[in-house]
């Protein structure tokens, strides 16, 4: 048995899945690549207003003033194809990317059994998974891939809303400039004893309303194709004309002619038609492997000047990526964000997720916290978010470890602190191996280090002497008066008066081989009010108060 | 509703939800719940009460408040506790601290207002076990602008957590502090040559209970 997942109006759905604001609206997809740009796919709301395929954009707007027009996007179709493949791979490892919007799966080896109910549930899960990815799908199951595709395309009378109204005399089949073709259902088909139409459980929006009876299982192929009109097979017009002259109207009648007689009279093209309806013509699938790339991308119709409009798109991206990874039992370990700007430059940032997760709220907050502080020199024209997958880590907290309870929450707090104080003012201090005063760097906190057993209260008890210095950053300029080579008075913005006691001088210098060489003469002084200061004379002789001992 | 019913209801709520104080109007005046008289203690690193604010008042420069902070940071490392130092005036000197800093998050703020915002974020984070808010060198003008409600908010955020928070101030400021450590004595120039642990042992701390601490100490039944 084979199953075919069909995304009706694939090009339109590929565009709409990233634009939740257009849900339920009249939308027409225009292919501007055609010699004469025309509408190629429309939503049911647009069709209700009289908009149909083949109209020009202006004709469509004349029929529906509120029509939203969108251009066909190859990039979005490519992304939607990836989504379809990744989703299908979660249900069967043997799959084929038959064509854009169509994916064929082999049921061989799957623990479904011959029961129809199990297949229905399995197919309904596929539809549900795709609905959560904002793609509405139909599933056909039959003994051959071709029949499964026909089953997915078929629809009982009254169940289809979109396909056949405008195709009078064309039986739902439309070719525009030979460049774009749609999968059409077969209005003449109806479920019978040999086939089973299941009510799939579909989650998410019903914006295109394809999925009334989205699962169709063909148990008896002969009965299924008996009344199937020839047009459902999309034969070349000349062959269709010949068959009509012969009085062949249905696929069942075509099958009854026999392969040899048909090929002998019409040629190899008829053989291809025959194989599509023959229950014995099982073609091998062309194996496809879903890409291990998880990215979402969107080009904005209008340039984005503030960050708020990004939230909606970004949240949907995060939802989509998280859901796609969830289907393969993975979570997000990192994000890479790229904002392409109108000036031609781009803003890029990598987000490391401290505790890989699939929680949309947590992931979105991490992005949001960072983007709230981002300023770009020109408006944003497109957005790309790529997720790096990882296996979900399980962590057992120990009694004697410093690790954080919620690393993602802490990362978010760090982001907020960085936004508040500045990137160079938040972190774990690390003293640099130099004698240069106040030499340290701040590094990103990593609180997983093991404890060192040190009985002393101070890390380096031998060298830990005296009080700590509370630094004045920058050092306060001071006028220091010396008598007998010892400081006796200090005049500065923090203290002015007599120095009661002093110890020093402590001479230090360094980096003499560099441009920023330094040398200084330090004194520790106690003023008459009892406070302890560190003062120093710089290389140019200027006096400064470096800090207060406390 | 009769008064005894209200009392019974309050007693029941107190037994069921001992942490809740929303239904009390504060302690009635009695000799039992007067604040304890200040007591003087000397030496060592103070124990900070979890789930409560502790204020360390360093009224003058050179009383050893920075030394006390360093000792708290080091002890938190020994106890495997993530520590955050919110530096109100960017005055912390990692080199002279001579303590383990690998578990420390240092937030270098420009002003008291910025430091309070940072402390608020850290208190809400609930990952940090010890939060040290150092406002000792911030100008008094900045500190007097702090609304008392800020400290009560901090106290509320700390309640029902195991985190401890110490605020170093140049004068008594934190109205909701459970306890207040006052560092009255100053060190002389000779102290700069002495061992730090010895200095720490010599720090004189006057521990005074605040009105807030007396209120919390009082059993609920008596307040009804």
PDB file of N, CA, C and O in Angstrom, chain A residues 142-144 146-151 154 186 188-190 192 194-195 216 218-233 248-257 273-281:
ATOM      1  N   UNK A 142      -3.815   3.839  -1.373  1.00  0.00           N
ATOM      2  CA  UNK A 142      -4.262   2.837  -2.360  1.00  0.00           C
ATOM      3  C   UNK A 142      -3.141   1.847  -2.600  1.00  0.00           C
ATOM      4  O   UNK A 142      -2.033   1.968  -2.043  1.00  0.00           O
ATOM      5  N   UNK A 143      -3.421   0.915  -3.500  1.00  0.00           N
ATOM      6  CA  UNK A 143      -2.476  -0.183  -3.715  1.00  0.00           C
ATOM      7  C   UNK A 143      -1.286   0.248  -4.565  1.00  0.00           C
ATOM      8  O   UNK A 143      -0.216  -0.364  -4.516  1.00  0.00           O
ATOM      9  N   UNK A 144      -1.432   1.296  -5.362  1.00  0.00           N
ATOM     10  CA  UNK A 144      -0.309   1.810  -6.158  1.00  0.00           C
ATOM     11  C   UNK A 144      -0.137   3.309  -5.859  1.00  0.00           C
ATOM     12  O   UNK A 144      -1.097   3.975  -5.451  1.00  0.00           O
ATOM     13  N   UNK A 146       0.126   5.700  -7.989  1.00  0.00           N
ATOM     14  CA  UNK A 146      -0.715   6.502  -8.877  1.00  0.00           C
ATOM     15  C   UNK A 146      -2.156   6.530  -8.387  1.00  0.00           C
ATOM     16  O   UNK A 146      -2.814   7.575  -8.392  1.00  0.00           O
ATOM     17  N   UNK A 147      -2.653   5.386  -7.973  1.00  0.00           N
ATOM     18  CA  UNK A 147      -4.023   5.346  -7.458  1.00  0.00           C
ATOM     19  C   UNK A 147      -4.147   6.123  -6.147  1.00  0.00           C
ATOM     20  O   UNK A 147      -5.180   6.744  -5.891  1.00  0.00           O
ATOM     21  N   UNK A 148      -3.096   6.073  -5.329  1.00  0.00           N
ATOM     22  CA  UNK A 148      -3.131   6.835  -4.082  1.00  0.00           C
ATOM     23  C   UNK A 148      -3.204   8.332  -4.366  1.00  0.00           C
ATOM     24  O   UNK A 148      -3.916   9.068  -3.673  1.00  0.00           O
ATOM     25  N   UNK A 149      -2.495   8.741  -5.421  1.00  0.00           N
ATOM     26  CA  UNK A 149      -2.554  10.159  -5.797  1.00  0.00           C
ATOM     27  C   UNK A 149      -3.955  10.519  -6.286  1.00  0.00           C
ATOM     28  O   UNK A 149      -4.505  11.564  -5.919  1.00  0.00           O
ATOM     29  N   UNK A 150      -4.524   9.644  -7.096  1.00  0.00           N
ATOM     30  CA  UNK A 150      -5.883   9.898  -7.577  1.00  0.00           C
ATOM     31  C   UNK A 150      -6.860   9.923  -6.403  1.00  0.00           C
ATOM     32  O   UNK A 150      -7.797  10.724  -6.393  1.00  0.00           O
ATOM     33  N   UNK A 151      -6.635   9.065  -5.437  1.00  0.00           N
ATOM     34  CA  UNK A 151      -7.515   9.045  -4.262  1.00  0.00           C
ATOM     35  C   UNK A 151      -7.387  10.342  -3.472  1.00  0.00           C
ATOM     36  O   UNK A 151      -8.376  10.880  -2.980  1.00  0.00           O
ATOM     37  N   UNK A 154      -9.190  12.984  -5.347  1.00  0.00           N
ATOM     38  CA  UNK A 154     -10.633  12.806  -5.510  1.00  0.00           C
ATOM     39  C   UNK A 154     -11.368  13.332  -4.296  1.00  0.00           C
ATOM     40  O   UNK A 154     -10.821  13.477  -3.214  1.00  0.00           O
ATOM     41  N   UNK A 186     -12.123  15.035  -8.617  1.00  0.00           N
ATOM     42  CA  UNK A 186     -13.008  14.471  -9.635  1.00  0.00           C
ATOM     43  C   UNK A 186     -14.420  14.528  -9.135  1.00  0.00           C
ATOM     44  O   UNK A 186     -14.829  13.744  -8.278  1.00  0.00           O
ATOM     45  N   UNK A 188     -17.114  13.677 -10.257  1.00  0.00           N
ATOM     46  CA  UNK A 188     -18.017  12.551 -10.504  1.00  0.00           C
ATOM     47  C   UNK A 188     -17.797  11.415  -9.513  1.00  0.00           C
ATOM     48  O   UNK A 188     -18.604  10.515  -9.405  1.00  0.00           O
ATOM     49  N   UNK A 189     -16.677  11.509  -8.807  1.00  0.00           N
ATOM     50  CA  UNK A 189     -16.382  10.408  -7.905  1.00  0.00           C
ATOM     51  C   UNK A 189     -17.174  10.540  -6.618  1.00  0.00           C
ATOM     52  O   UNK A 189     -17.394  11.621  -6.113  1.00  0.00           O
ATOM     53  N   UNK A 190     -17.565   9.440  -6.119  1.00  0.00           N
ATOM     54  CA  UNK A 190     -18.241   9.449  -4.821  1.00  0.00           C
ATOM     55  C   UNK A 190     -17.827   8.197  -4.076  1.00  0.00           C
ATOM     56  O   UNK A 190     -17.502   7.180  -4.677  1.00  0.00           O
ATOM     57  N   UNK A 192     -17.901   4.811  -2.305  1.00  0.00           N
ATOM     58  CA  UNK A 192     -18.778   3.659  -2.461  1.00  0.00           C
ATOM     59  C   UNK A 192     -18.294   2.565  -1.526  1.00  0.00           C
ATOM     60  O   UNK A 192     -17.453   2.796  -0.662  1.00  0.00           O
ATOM     61  N   UNK A 194     -16.400   0.206  -2.088  1.00  0.00           N
ATOM     62  CA  UNK A 194     -14.999  -0.184  -2.262  1.00  0.00           C
ATOM     63  C   UNK A 194     -14.015   0.826  -1.739  1.00  0.00           C
ATOM     64  O   UNK A 194     -12.818   0.597  -1.773  1.00  0.00           O
ATOM     65  N   UNK A 195     -14.492   1.921  -1.328  1.00  0.00           N
ATOM     66  CA  UNK A 195     -13.589   2.934  -0.830  1.00  0.00           C
ATOM     67  C   UNK A 195     -14.141   3.531   0.441  1.00  0.00           C
ATOM     68  O   UNK A 195     -15.324   3.422   0.729  1.00  0.00           O
ATOM     69  N   UNK A 216      -8.771   9.496   2.157  1.00  0.00           N
ATOM     70  CA  UNK A 216      -9.542   8.565   1.310  1.00  0.00           C
ATOM     71  C   UNK A 216      -8.730   7.299   1.110  1.00  0.00           C
ATOM     72  O   UNK A 216      -7.600   7.362   0.629  1.00  0.00           O
ATOM     73  N   UNK A 218      -8.592   3.646  -0.650  1.00  0.00           N
ATOM     74  CA  UNK A 218      -9.161   2.852  -1.752  1.00  0.00           C
ATOM     75  C   UNK A 218      -8.924   1.380  -1.452  1.00  0.00           C
ATOM     76  O   UNK A 218      -7.782   0.910  -1.484  1.00  0.00           O
ATOM     77  N   UNK A 219      -9.992   0.691  -1.146  1.00  0.00           N
ATOM     78  CA  UNK A 219      -9.894  -0.745  -0.876  1.00  0.00           C
ATOM     79  C   UNK A 219     -10.086  -1.565  -2.149  1.00  0.00           C
ATOM     80  O   UNK A 219      -9.465  -2.595  -2.337  1.00  0.00           O
ATOM     81  N   UNK A 220     -11.006  -1.137  -2.990  1.00  0.00           N
ATOM     82  CA  UNK A 220     -11.287  -1.858  -4.227  1.00  0.00           C
ATOM     83  C   UNK A 220     -10.932  -0.960  -5.407  1.00  0.00           C
ATOM     84  O   UNK A 220     -11.734  -0.111  -5.811  1.00  0.00           O
ATOM     85  N   UNK A 221      -9.756  -1.139  -5.987  1.00  0.00           N
ATOM     86  CA  UNK A 221      -9.332  -0.234  -7.070  1.00  0.00           C
ATOM     87  C   UNK A 221     -10.265  -0.280  -8.269  1.00  0.00           C
ATOM     88  O   UNK A 221     -10.534   0.753  -8.891  1.00  0.00           O
ATOM     89  N   UNK A 222     -10.766  -1.458  -8.595  1.00  0.00           N
ATOM     90  CA  UNK A 222     -11.619  -1.579  -9.774  1.00  0.00           C
ATOM     91  C   UNK A 222     -12.866  -0.714  -9.627  1.00  0.00           C
ATOM     92  O   UNK A 222     -13.261   0.004 -10.558  1.00  0.00           O
ATOM     93  N   UNK A 223     -13.444  -0.775  -8.450  1.00  0.00           N
ATOM     94  CA  UNK A 223     -14.642   0.025  -8.224  1.00  0.00           C
ATOM     95  C   UNK A 223     -14.313   1.514  -8.199  1.00  0.00           C
ATOM     96  O   UNK A 223     -15.093   2.349  -8.645  1.00  0.00           O
ATOM     97  N   UNK A 224     -13.114   1.824  -7.651  1.00  0.00           N
ATOM     98  CA  UNK A 224     -12.708   3.231  -7.539  1.00  0.00           C
ATOM     99  C   UNK A 224     -12.565   3.885  -8.912  1.00  0.00           C
ATOM    100  O   UNK A 224     -13.005   5.015  -9.135  1.00  0.00           O
ATOM    101  N   UNK A 225     -11.962   3.121  -9.842  1.00  0.00           N
ATOM    102  CA  UNK A 225     -11.691   3.737 -11.147  1.00  0.00           C
ATOM    103  C   UNK A 225     -12.822   3.520 -12.140  1.00  0.00           C
ATOM    104  O   UNK A 225     -12.811   4.102 -13.223  1.00  0.00           O
ATOM    105  N   UNK A 226     -13.787   2.702 -11.757  1.00  0.00           N
ATOM    106  CA  UNK A 226     -14.847   2.359 -12.711  1.00  0.00           C
ATOM    107  C   UNK A 226     -15.557   3.609 -13.233  1.00  0.00           C
ATOM    108  O   UNK A 226     -15.784   3.740 -14.435  1.00  0.00           O
ATOM    109  N   UNK A 227     -15.882   4.522 -12.342  1.00  0.00           N
ATOM    110  CA  UNK A 227     -16.627   5.703 -12.748  1.00  0.00           C
ATOM    111  C   UNK A 227     -15.755   6.962 -12.815  1.00  0.00           C
ATOM    112  O   UNK A 227     -16.282   8.057 -12.958  1.00  0.00           O
ATOM    113  N   UNK A 228     -14.463   6.772 -12.715  1.00  0.00           N
ATOM    114  CA  UNK A 228     -13.574   7.939 -12.722  1.00  0.00           C
ATOM    115  C   UNK A 228     -13.511   8.543 -14.129  1.00  0.00           C
ATOM    116  O   UNK A 228     -13.231   7.829 -15.092  1.00  0.00           O
ATOM    117  N   UNK A 229     -13.799   9.808 -14.286  1.00  0.00           N
ATOM    118  CA  UNK A 229     -13.738  10.396 -15.629  1.00  0.00           C
ATOM    119  C   UNK A 229     -12.304  10.432 -16.142  1.00  0.00           C
ATOM    120  O   UNK A 229     -11.354  10.556 -15.377  1.00  0.00           O
ATOM    121  N   UNK A 230     -12.193  10.354 -17.434  1.00  0.00           N
ATOM    122  CA  UNK A 230     -10.853  10.357 -18.039  1.00  0.00           C
ATOM    123  C   UNK A 230     -10.089  11.630 -17.732  1.00  0.00           C
ATOM    124  O   UNK A 230      -8.868  11.622 -17.598  1.00  0.00           O
ATOM    125  N   UNK A 231     -10.816  12.724 -17.641  1.00  0.00           N
ATOM    126  CA  UNK A 231     -10.148  14.008 -17.412  1.00  0.00           C
ATOM    127  C   UNK A 231      -9.371  14.019 -16.097  1.00  0.00           C
ATOM    128  O   UNK A 231      -8.435  14.797 -15.930  1.00  0.00           O
ATOM    129  N   UNK A 232      -9.775  13.151 -15.170  1.00  0.00           N
ATOM    130  CA  UNK A 232      -9.066  13.091 -13.894  1.00  0.00           C
ATOM    131  C   UNK A 232      -7.626  12.628 -14.072  1.00  0.00           C
ATOM    132  O   UNK A 232      -6.763  12.924 -13.242  1.00  0.00           O
ATOM    133  N   UNK A 233      -7.394  11.927 -15.191  1.00  0.00           N
ATOM    134  CA  UNK A 233      -6.040  11.427 -15.440  1.00  0.00           C
ATOM    135  C   UNK A 233      -5.174  12.469 -16.133  1.00  0.00           C
ATOM    136  O   UNK A 233      -3.991  12.227 -16.392  1.00  0.00           O
ATOM    137  N   UNK A 248     -14.862   6.236 -25.040  1.00  0.00           N
ATOM    138  CA  UNK A 248     -14.254   5.972 -23.724  1.00  0.00           C
ATOM    139  C   UNK A 248     -14.409   7.225 -22.877  1.00  0.00           C
ATOM    140  O   UNK A 248     -13.862   8.270 -23.195  1.00  0.00           O
ATOM    141  N   UNK A 249     -15.168   7.118 -21.812  1.00  0.00           N
ATOM    142  CA  UNK A 249     -15.427   8.289 -20.968  1.00  0.00           C
ATOM    143  C   UNK A 249     -14.814   8.139 -19.575  1.00  0.00           C
ATOM    144  O   UNK A 249     -14.601   9.128 -18.890  1.00  0.00           O
ATOM    145  N   UNK A 250     -14.603   6.923 -19.163  1.00  0.00           N
ATOM    146  CA  UNK A 250     -14.132   6.710 -17.785  1.00  0.00           C
ATOM    147  C   UNK A 250     -12.822   5.932 -17.781  1.00  0.00           C
ATOM    148  O   UNK A 250     -12.469   5.263 -18.772  1.00  0.00           O
ATOM    149  N   UNK A 251     -12.149   6.032 -16.652  1.00  0.00           N
ATOM    150  CA  UNK A 251     -10.887   5.309 -16.503  1.00  0.00           C
ATOM    151  C   UNK A 251     -11.128   3.810 -16.490  1.00  0.00           C
ATOM    152  O   UNK A 251     -10.292   3.023 -16.951  1.00  0.00           O
ATOM    153  N   UNK A 252     -12.281   3.405 -15.975  1.00  0.00           N
ATOM    154  CA  UNK A 252     -12.610   1.985 -15.953  1.00  0.00           C
ATOM    155  C   UNK A 252     -12.715   1.443 -17.371  1.00  0.00           C
ATOM    156  O   UNK A 252     -12.221   0.333 -17.659  1.00  0.00           O
ATOM    157  N   UNK A 253     -13.335   2.219 -18.241  1.00  0.00           N
ATOM    158  CA  UNK A 253     -13.453   1.786 -19.640  1.00  0.00           C
ATOM    159  C   UNK A 253     -12.086   1.724 -20.309  1.00  0.00           C
ATOM    160  O   UNK A 253     -11.809   0.831 -21.124  1.00  0.00           O
ATOM    161  N   UNK A 254     -11.238   2.671 -19.949  1.00  0.00           N
ATOM    162  CA  UNK A 254      -9.878   2.676 -20.504  1.00  0.00           C
ATOM    163  C   UNK A 254      -9.119   1.424 -20.069  1.00  0.00           C
ATOM    164  O   UNK A 254      -8.442   0.775 -20.880  1.00  0.00           O
ATOM    165  N   UNK A 255      -9.275   1.072 -18.814  1.00  0.00           N
ATOM    166  CA  UNK A 255      -8.580  -0.093 -18.287  1.00  0.00           C
ATOM    167  C   UNK A 255      -9.088  -1.372 -18.954  1.00  0.00           C
ATOM    168  O   UNK A 255      -8.320  -2.311 -19.218  1.00  0.00           O
ATOM    169  N   UNK A 256     -10.376  -1.373 -19.262  1.00  0.00           N
ATOM    170  CA  UNK A 256     -10.972  -2.569 -19.865  1.00  0.00           C
ATOM    171  C   UNK A 256     -10.451  -2.816 -21.289  1.00  0.00           C
ATOM    172  O   UNK A 256     -10.496  -3.938 -21.797  1.00  0.00           O
ATOM    173  N   UNK A 257      -9.934  -1.768 -21.940  1.00  0.00           N
ATOM    174  CA  UNK A 257      -9.388  -1.947 -23.294  1.00  0.00           C
ATOM    175  C   UNK A 257      -8.177  -2.870 -23.300  1.00  0.00           C
ATOM    176  O   UNK A 257      -7.914  -3.558 -24.271  1.00  0.00           O
ATOM    177  N   UNK A 273      -1.015   6.506 -19.458  1.00  0.00           N
ATOM    178  CA  UNK A 273      -2.349   6.661 -18.875  1.00  0.00           C
ATOM    179  C   UNK A 273      -2.828   5.359 -18.246  1.00  0.00           C
ATOM    180  O   UNK A 273      -3.399   5.345 -17.158  1.00  0.00           O
ATOM    181  N   UNK A 274      -2.548   4.287 -18.957  1.00  0.00           N
ATOM    182  CA  UNK A 274      -2.992   2.973 -18.482  1.00  0.00           C
ATOM    183  C   UNK A 274      -2.343   2.630 -17.138  1.00  0.00           C
ATOM    184  O   UNK A 274      -2.995   2.123 -16.232  1.00  0.00           O
ATOM    185  N   UNK A 275      -1.050   2.935 -17.048  1.00  0.00           N
ATOM    186  CA  UNK A 275      -0.326   2.613 -15.804  1.00  0.00           C
ATOM    187  C   UNK A 275      -0.890   3.394 -14.614  1.00  0.00           C
ATOM    188  O   UNK A 275      -0.810   2.947 -13.467  1.00  0.00           O
ATOM    189  N   UNK A 276      -1.420   4.547 -14.891  1.00  0.00           N
ATOM    190  CA  UNK A 276      -1.910   5.371 -13.790  1.00  0.00           C
ATOM    191  C   UNK A 276      -3.155   4.773 -13.139  1.00  0.00           C
ATOM    192  O   UNK A 276      -3.435   5.058 -11.983  1.00  0.00           O
ATOM    193  N   UNK A 277      -3.875   3.989 -13.885  1.00  0.00           N
ATOM    194  CA  UNK A 277      -5.105   3.430 -13.298  1.00  0.00           C
ATOM    195  C   UNK A 277      -5.008   1.925 -13.081  1.00  0.00           C
ATOM    196  O   UNK A 277      -5.894   1.336 -12.459  1.00  0.00           O
ATOM    197  N   UNK A 278      -3.932   1.347 -13.551  1.00  0.00           N
ATOM    198  CA  UNK A 278      -3.826  -0.106 -13.399  1.00  0.00           C
ATOM    199  C   UNK A 278      -3.435  -0.457 -11.961  1.00  0.00           C
ATOM    200  O   UNK A 278      -2.458   0.065 -11.426  1.00  0.00           O
ATOM    201  N   UNK A 279      -4.180  -1.377 -11.328  1.00  0.00           N
ATOM    202  CA  UNK A 279      -3.825  -1.750  -9.956  1.00  0.00           C
ATOM    203  C   UNK A 279      -2.567  -2.603  -9.871  1.00  0.00           C
ATOM    204  O   UNK A 279      -2.069  -2.864  -8.779  1.00  0.00           O
ATOM    205  N   UNK A 280      -2.059  -3.033 -11.024  1.00  0.00           N
ATOM    206  CA  UNK A 280      -0.850  -3.873 -11.010  1.00  0.00           C
ATOM    207  C   UNK A 280       0.411  -3.086 -11.367  1.00  0.00           C
ATOM    208  O   UNK A 280       1.506  -3.621 -11.300  1.00  0.00           O
ATOM    209  N   UNK A 281       0.246  -1.827 -11.754  1.00  0.00           N
ATOM    210  CA  UNK A 281       1.410  -1.029 -12.161  1.00  0.00           C
ATOM    211  C   UNK A 281       1.990  -0.322 -10.939  1.00  0.00           C
ATOM    212  O   UNK A 281       1.685   0.841 -10.659  1.00  0.00           O
TER     213      UNK A 281
END
